[in-house]
Structures are given as structure tokens and as C-alpha cells.
Short mmCIF file of C-alpha atoms in Angstrom, two decimals:
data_model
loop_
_atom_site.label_atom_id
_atom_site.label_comp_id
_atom_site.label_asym_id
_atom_site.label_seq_id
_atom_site.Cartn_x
_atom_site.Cartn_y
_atom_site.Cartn_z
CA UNK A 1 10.00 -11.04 11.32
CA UNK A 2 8.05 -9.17 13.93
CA UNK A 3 4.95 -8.83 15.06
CA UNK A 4 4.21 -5.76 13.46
CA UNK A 5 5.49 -6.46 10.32
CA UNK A 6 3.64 -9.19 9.83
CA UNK A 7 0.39 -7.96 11.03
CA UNK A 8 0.41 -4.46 10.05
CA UNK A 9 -1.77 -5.13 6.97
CA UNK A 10 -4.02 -8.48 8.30
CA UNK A 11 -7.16 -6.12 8.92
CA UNK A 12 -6.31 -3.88 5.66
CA UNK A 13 -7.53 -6.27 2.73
CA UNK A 14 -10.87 -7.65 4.49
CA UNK A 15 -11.16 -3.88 4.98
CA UNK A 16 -9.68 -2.84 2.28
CA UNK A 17 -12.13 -2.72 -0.59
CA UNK A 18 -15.09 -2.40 2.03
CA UNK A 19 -16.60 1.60 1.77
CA UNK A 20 -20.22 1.04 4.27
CA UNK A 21 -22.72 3.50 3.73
CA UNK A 22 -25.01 1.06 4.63
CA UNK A 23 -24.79 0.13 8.48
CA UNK A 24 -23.44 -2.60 9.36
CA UNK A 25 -25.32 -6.00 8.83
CA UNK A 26 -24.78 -9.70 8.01
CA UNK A 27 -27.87 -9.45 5.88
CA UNK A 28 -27.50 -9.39 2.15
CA UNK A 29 -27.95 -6.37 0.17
CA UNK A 30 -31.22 -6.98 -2.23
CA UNK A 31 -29.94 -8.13 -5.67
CA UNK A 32 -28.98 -5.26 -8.39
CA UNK A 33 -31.03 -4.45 -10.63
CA UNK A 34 -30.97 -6.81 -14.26
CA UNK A 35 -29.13 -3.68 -15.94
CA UNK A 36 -26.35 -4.17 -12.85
CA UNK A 37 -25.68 -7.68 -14.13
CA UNK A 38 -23.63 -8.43 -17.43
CA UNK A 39 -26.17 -8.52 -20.03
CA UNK A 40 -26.74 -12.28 -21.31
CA UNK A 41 -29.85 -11.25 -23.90
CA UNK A 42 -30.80 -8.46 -24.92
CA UNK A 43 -34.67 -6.75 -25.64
CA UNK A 44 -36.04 -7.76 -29.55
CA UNK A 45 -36.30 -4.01 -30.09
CA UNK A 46 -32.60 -3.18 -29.55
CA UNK A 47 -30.18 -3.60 -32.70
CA UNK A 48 -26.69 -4.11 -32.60
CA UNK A 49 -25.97 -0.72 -32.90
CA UNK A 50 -27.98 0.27 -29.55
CA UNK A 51 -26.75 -2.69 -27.21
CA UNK A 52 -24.35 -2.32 -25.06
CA UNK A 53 -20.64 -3.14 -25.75
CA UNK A 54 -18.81 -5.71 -23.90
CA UNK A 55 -15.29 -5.37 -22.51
CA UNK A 56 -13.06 -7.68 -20.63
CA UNK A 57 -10.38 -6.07 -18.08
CA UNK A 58 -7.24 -7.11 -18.84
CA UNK A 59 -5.27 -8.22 -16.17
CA UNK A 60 -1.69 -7.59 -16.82
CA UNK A 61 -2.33 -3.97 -18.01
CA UNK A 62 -4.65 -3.08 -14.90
CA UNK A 63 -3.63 -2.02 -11.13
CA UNK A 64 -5.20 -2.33 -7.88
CA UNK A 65 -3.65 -1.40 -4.75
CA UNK A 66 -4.61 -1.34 -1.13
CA UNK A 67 -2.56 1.34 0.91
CA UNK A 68 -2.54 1.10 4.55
CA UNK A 69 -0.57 3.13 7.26
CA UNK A 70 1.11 2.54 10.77
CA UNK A 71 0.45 4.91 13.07
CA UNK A 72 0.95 5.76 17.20
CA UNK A 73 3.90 6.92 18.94
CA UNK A 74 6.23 3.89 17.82
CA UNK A 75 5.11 4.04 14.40
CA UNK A 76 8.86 3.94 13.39
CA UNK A 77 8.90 -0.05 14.25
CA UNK A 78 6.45 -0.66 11.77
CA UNK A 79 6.42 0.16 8.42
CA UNK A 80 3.68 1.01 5.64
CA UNK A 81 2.30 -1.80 3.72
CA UNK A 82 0.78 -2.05 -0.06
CA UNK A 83 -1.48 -4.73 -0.89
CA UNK A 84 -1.80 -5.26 -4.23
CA UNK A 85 -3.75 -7.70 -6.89
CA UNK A 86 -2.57 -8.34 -10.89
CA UNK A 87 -5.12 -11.04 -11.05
CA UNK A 88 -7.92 -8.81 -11.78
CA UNK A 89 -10.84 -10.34 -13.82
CA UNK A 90 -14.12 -9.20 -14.93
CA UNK A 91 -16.27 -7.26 -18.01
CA UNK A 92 -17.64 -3.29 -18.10
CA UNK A 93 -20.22 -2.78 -20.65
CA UNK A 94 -21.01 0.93 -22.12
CA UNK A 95 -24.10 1.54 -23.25
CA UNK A 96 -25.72 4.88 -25.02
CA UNK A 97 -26.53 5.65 -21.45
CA UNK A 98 -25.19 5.57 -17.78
CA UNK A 99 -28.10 3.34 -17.41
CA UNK A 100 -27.11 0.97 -19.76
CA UNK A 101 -23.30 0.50 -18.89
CA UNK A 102 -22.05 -1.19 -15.62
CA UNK A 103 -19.25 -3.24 -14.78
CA UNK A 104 -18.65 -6.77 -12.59
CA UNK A 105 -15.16 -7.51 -11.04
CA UNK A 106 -13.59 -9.96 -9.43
CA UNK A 107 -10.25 -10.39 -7.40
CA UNK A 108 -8.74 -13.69 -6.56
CA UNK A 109 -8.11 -13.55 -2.95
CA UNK A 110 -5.23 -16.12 -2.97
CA UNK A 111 -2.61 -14.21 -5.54
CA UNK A 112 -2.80 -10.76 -3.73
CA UNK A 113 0.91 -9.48 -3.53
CA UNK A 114 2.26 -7.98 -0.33
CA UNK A 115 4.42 -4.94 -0.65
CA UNK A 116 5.76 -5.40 -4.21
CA UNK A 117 8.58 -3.08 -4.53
CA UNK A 118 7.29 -1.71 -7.22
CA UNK A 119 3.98 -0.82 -6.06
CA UNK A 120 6.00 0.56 -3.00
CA UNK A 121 8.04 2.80 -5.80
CA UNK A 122 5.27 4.68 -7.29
CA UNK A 123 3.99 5.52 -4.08
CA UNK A 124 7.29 7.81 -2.85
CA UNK A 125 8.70 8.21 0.55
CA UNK A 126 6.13 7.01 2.41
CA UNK A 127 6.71 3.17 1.30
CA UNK A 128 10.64 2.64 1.09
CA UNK A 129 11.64 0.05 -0.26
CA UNK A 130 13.00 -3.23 -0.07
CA UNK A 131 10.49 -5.47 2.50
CA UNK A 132 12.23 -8.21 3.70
CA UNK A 133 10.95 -11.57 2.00
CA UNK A 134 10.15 -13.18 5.17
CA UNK A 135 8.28 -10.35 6.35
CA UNK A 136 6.21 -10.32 3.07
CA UNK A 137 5.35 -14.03 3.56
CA UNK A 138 4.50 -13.79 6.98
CA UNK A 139 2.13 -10.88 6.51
CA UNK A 140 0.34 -13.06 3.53
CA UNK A 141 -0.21 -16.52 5.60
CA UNK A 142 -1.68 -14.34 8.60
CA UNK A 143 -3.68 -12.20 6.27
CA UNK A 144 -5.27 -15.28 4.53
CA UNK A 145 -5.77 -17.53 7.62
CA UNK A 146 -9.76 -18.28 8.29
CA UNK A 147 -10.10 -15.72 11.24
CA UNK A 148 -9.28 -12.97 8.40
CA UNK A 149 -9.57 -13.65 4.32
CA UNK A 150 -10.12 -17.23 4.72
CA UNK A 151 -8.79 -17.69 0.94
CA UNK A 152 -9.26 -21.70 1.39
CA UNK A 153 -13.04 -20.62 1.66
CA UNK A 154 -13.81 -17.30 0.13
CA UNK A 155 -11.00 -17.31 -3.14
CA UNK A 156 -12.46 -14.72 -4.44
CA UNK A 157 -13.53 -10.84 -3.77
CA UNK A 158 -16.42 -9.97 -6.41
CA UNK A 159 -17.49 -6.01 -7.00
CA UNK A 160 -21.44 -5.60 -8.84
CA UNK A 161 -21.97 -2.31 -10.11
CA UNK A 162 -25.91 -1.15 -8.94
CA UNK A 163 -25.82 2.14 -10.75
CA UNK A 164 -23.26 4.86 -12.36
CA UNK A 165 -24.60 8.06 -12.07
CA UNK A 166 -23.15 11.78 -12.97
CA UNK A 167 -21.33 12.53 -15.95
CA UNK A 168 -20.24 9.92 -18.86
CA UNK A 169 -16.72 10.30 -17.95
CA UNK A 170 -16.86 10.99 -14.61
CA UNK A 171 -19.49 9.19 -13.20
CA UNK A 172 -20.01 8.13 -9.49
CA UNK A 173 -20.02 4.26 -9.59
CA UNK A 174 -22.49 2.57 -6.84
CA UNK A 175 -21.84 -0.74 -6.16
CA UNK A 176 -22.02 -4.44 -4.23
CA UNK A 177 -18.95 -5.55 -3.07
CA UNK A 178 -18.96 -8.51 -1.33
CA UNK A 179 -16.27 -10.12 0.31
CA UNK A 180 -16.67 -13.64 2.39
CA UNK A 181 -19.91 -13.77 3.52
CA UNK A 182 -20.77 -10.15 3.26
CA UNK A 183 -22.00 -7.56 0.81
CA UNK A 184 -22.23 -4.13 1.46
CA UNK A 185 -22.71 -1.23 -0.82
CA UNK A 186 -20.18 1.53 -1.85
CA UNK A 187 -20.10 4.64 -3.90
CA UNK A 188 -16.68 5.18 -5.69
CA UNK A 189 -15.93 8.15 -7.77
CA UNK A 190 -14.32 7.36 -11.52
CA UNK A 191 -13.16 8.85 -14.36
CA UNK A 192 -13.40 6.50 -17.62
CA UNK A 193 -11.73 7.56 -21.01
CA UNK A 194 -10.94 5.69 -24.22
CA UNK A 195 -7.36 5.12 -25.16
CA UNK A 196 -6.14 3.08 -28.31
CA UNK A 197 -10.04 1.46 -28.36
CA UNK A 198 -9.17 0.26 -24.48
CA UNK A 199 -11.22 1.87 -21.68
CA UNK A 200 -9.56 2.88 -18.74
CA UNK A 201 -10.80 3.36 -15.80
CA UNK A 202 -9.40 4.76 -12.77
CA UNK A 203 -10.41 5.79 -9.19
CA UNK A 204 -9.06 6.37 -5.35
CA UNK A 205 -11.26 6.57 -2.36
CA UNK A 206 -10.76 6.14 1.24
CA UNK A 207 -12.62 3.35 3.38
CA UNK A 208 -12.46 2.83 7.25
CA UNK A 209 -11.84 -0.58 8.78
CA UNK A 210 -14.09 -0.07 11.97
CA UNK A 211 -17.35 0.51 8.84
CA UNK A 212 -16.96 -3.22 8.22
CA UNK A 213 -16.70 -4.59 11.94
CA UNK A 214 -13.04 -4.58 12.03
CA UNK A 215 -10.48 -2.76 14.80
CA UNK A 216 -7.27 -2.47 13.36
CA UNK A 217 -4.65 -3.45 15.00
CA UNK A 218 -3.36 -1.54 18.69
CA UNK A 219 -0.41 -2.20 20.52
CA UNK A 220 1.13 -1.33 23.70
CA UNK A 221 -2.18 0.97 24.63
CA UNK A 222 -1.79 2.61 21.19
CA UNK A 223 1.73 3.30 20.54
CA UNK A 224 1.88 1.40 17.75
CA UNK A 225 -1.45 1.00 15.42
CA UNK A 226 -2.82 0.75 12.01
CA UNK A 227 -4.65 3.92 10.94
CA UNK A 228 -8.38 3.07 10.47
CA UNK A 229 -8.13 4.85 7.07
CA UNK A 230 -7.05 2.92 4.25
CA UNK A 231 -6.63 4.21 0.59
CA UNK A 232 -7.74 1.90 -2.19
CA UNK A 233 -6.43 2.93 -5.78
CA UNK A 234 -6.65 1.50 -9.38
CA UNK A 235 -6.65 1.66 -12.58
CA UNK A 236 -8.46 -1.13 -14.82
CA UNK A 237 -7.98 -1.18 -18.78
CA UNK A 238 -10.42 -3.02 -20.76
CA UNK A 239 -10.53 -4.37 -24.36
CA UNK A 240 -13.76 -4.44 -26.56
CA UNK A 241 -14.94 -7.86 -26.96
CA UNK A 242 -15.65 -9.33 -30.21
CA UNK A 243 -18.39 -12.17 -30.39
#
């Protein structure tokens, strides 16, 4: 395995999920508001009818995938890499209002997949297919090493919703993702509809690398790189929660 395969996607995942429009700092974000969290009580005055409903995200019917590119004049030694998670876990709560629903996520850091074939399928030419195994295992022990995930001490990725704002099924999610020892805040655009009682919930969005501190990788002056944009898509299905 080379070099490029197996560090082509190191910088994507700690990147990966990380959209700054905060600047960058190693100081915490202030905590969410209450309504942000997964409600534990609820006020006297609201009946069952008014309270928010629970639902859990299933993880075998949900997708999350981290798509990032090779670029520079030798971009042909490299190839594109998908990074993706089936280990989602979590709960998204509706209520009659935008300001009454909110979601909290989590991805295990340890069981992300490295160019699953077929992730790599659904996403067309770009991402042939058939990624050596040894190149896929090489690229996951560098990208969970303690200078980048560090899964031994970080396992986990959590997202905190702060605010959904916008239309009911369409609304622009705000929220505190925090990954190792850092949170920062980012605004991802959703649609959410209701299919056989399960919400789904789906979104893409670009993030930068450099926005969290990171340079992606450069070699040979440039002629062969990792684009500093990476794509993050998914789709998260949900089931209503009964008590």
C-alpha cells in the first residue's frame, strides 16, 4: 500500500463532520440551551398530547458518509476515498414547534468503514471500485492513531442540536459537534419527512479541513493533495419511541 493510499483520507474524518463558523478556538462552546438537550421531564402544564415525541435513529436503516477528494497534478496515484459510519446512535424529538424538536447524535469513532464498495457504488465514477483490503486497513490504523482520531481516547463523535430554524420540513439545523476535545458550532441544511411513521432525515453540506486547524495532506510541492473541501452526506431514519 502506498503512501497516498493510505493517507489520503487521515485529515478527512477529524475534518470531516467539522463546518466552523465560529473561529477557531480550544474553548468550549457555552452549553445549548435545555430545549437542545433530550428532554428528561417535562413542564406540569404540558399534556401528553403537547410534549414532544421521542425517536431513536436506527442504525442499520441510516447512512452517513464522508467524501473526500485527491487533487494536484498526480492526482491519478491517488484515489478518492469514502468514509463511512453504520453505527449511528442517537434520539430526534418533534415537537408542535421548531422550538420544541431537536436531535442528539452520536458516532462511534472506532467502527467507521473505509471505502465500502458500496458506498463507493452510489457515488458513480468518481469512486471506482474495488479498494484493495490492505489499503483500506492501512488508511483506518493511520486515521485512528492519537496524532489524528485518537479512537483509544475519544470513541466517540457526538452532534447537539442548539436550534432548527426555517421551515418544518426544511429547516436549517444549528448545532455542537464536538469531536476529541473540541466543539465547534455548525449550521446544516435538512429536509425531514415522515415515511411509514419513521422520520427521515437527510442533508449534504460541504466543510473545509483548514476551518478546524487541519492542512490536508501535500506532496511533492503540491502535485499530489487532498482537496480542503470535503462533502459530508446522510440520511438518518428514526422510529417513534414508545414508553
Amino acid at each position: 500500500m502506498g503512501l497516498n493510499h493510505s493517507k489520503l483520507a487521515l485529515t478527512v474524518v477529524m475534518a470531516g463532520l467539522m463546518s466552523c463558523t465560529l473561529p477557531p478556538s480550544n474553548e468550549p462552546l457555552p452549553r445549548p440551551p435545555k430545549l437542545a438537550l433530550e428532554p428528561t421531564s417535562l413542564p406540569p402544564s404540558w399534556s401528553a398530547q403537547t410534549a414532544p415525541q421521542t425517536f431513536h435513529i436506527n442504525a442499520e436503516a441510516s447512512e452517513l458518509h464522508l467524501l473526500v477528494y485527491r487533487g494536484g497534478t498526480l492526482a491519478r496515484l491517488g484515489h478518492n476515498h469514502i468514509i463511512s459510519s453504520r453505527s449511528v446512535s442517537g434520539s430526534l424529538w418533534r415537537g408542535q414547534s421548531l422550538q420544541l424538536s431537536g436531535f442528539a447524535i452520536t458516532i462511534p469513532v472506532n467502527t467507521l468503514i473505509v471505502d465500502d464498495n458500496e458506498a463507493r457504488a452510489k457515488e458513480g465514477d468518481d469512486f471506482p471500485l474495488n479498494v484493495t483490503e490492505d489499503a483500506k486497513q492501512g488508511t483506518k490504523t493511520n486515521m485512528l492513531r492519537d496524532t489524528l482520531l485518537d479512537g483509544a481516547h475519544y470513541p466517540e463523535i457526538t452532534i447537539r442540536c442548539i436550534s432548527l430554524q426555517g421551515e418544518v420540513d426544511a429547516p436549517l439545523a444549528v448545532a455542537a459537534l464536538r469531536i476529541k476535545d473540541r466543539t465547534r458550532q455548525v449550521s446544516v441544511p435538512v429536509t425531514v419527512s415522515t415515511v411509514d411513521g419513521r422520520l427521515h432525515v437527510k442533508g449534504t453540506f460541504d466543510i473545509k479541513q483548514t476551518d478546524f486547524g487541519i492542512t490536508p495532506l501535500n506532496v511533492a510541492m503540491g502535485a499530489l493533495l487532498v482537496l480542503d473541501t470535503v462533502k459530508i452526506k446522510f440520511e438518518l431514519v428514526a422510529e417513534a419511541h414508545s414508553p
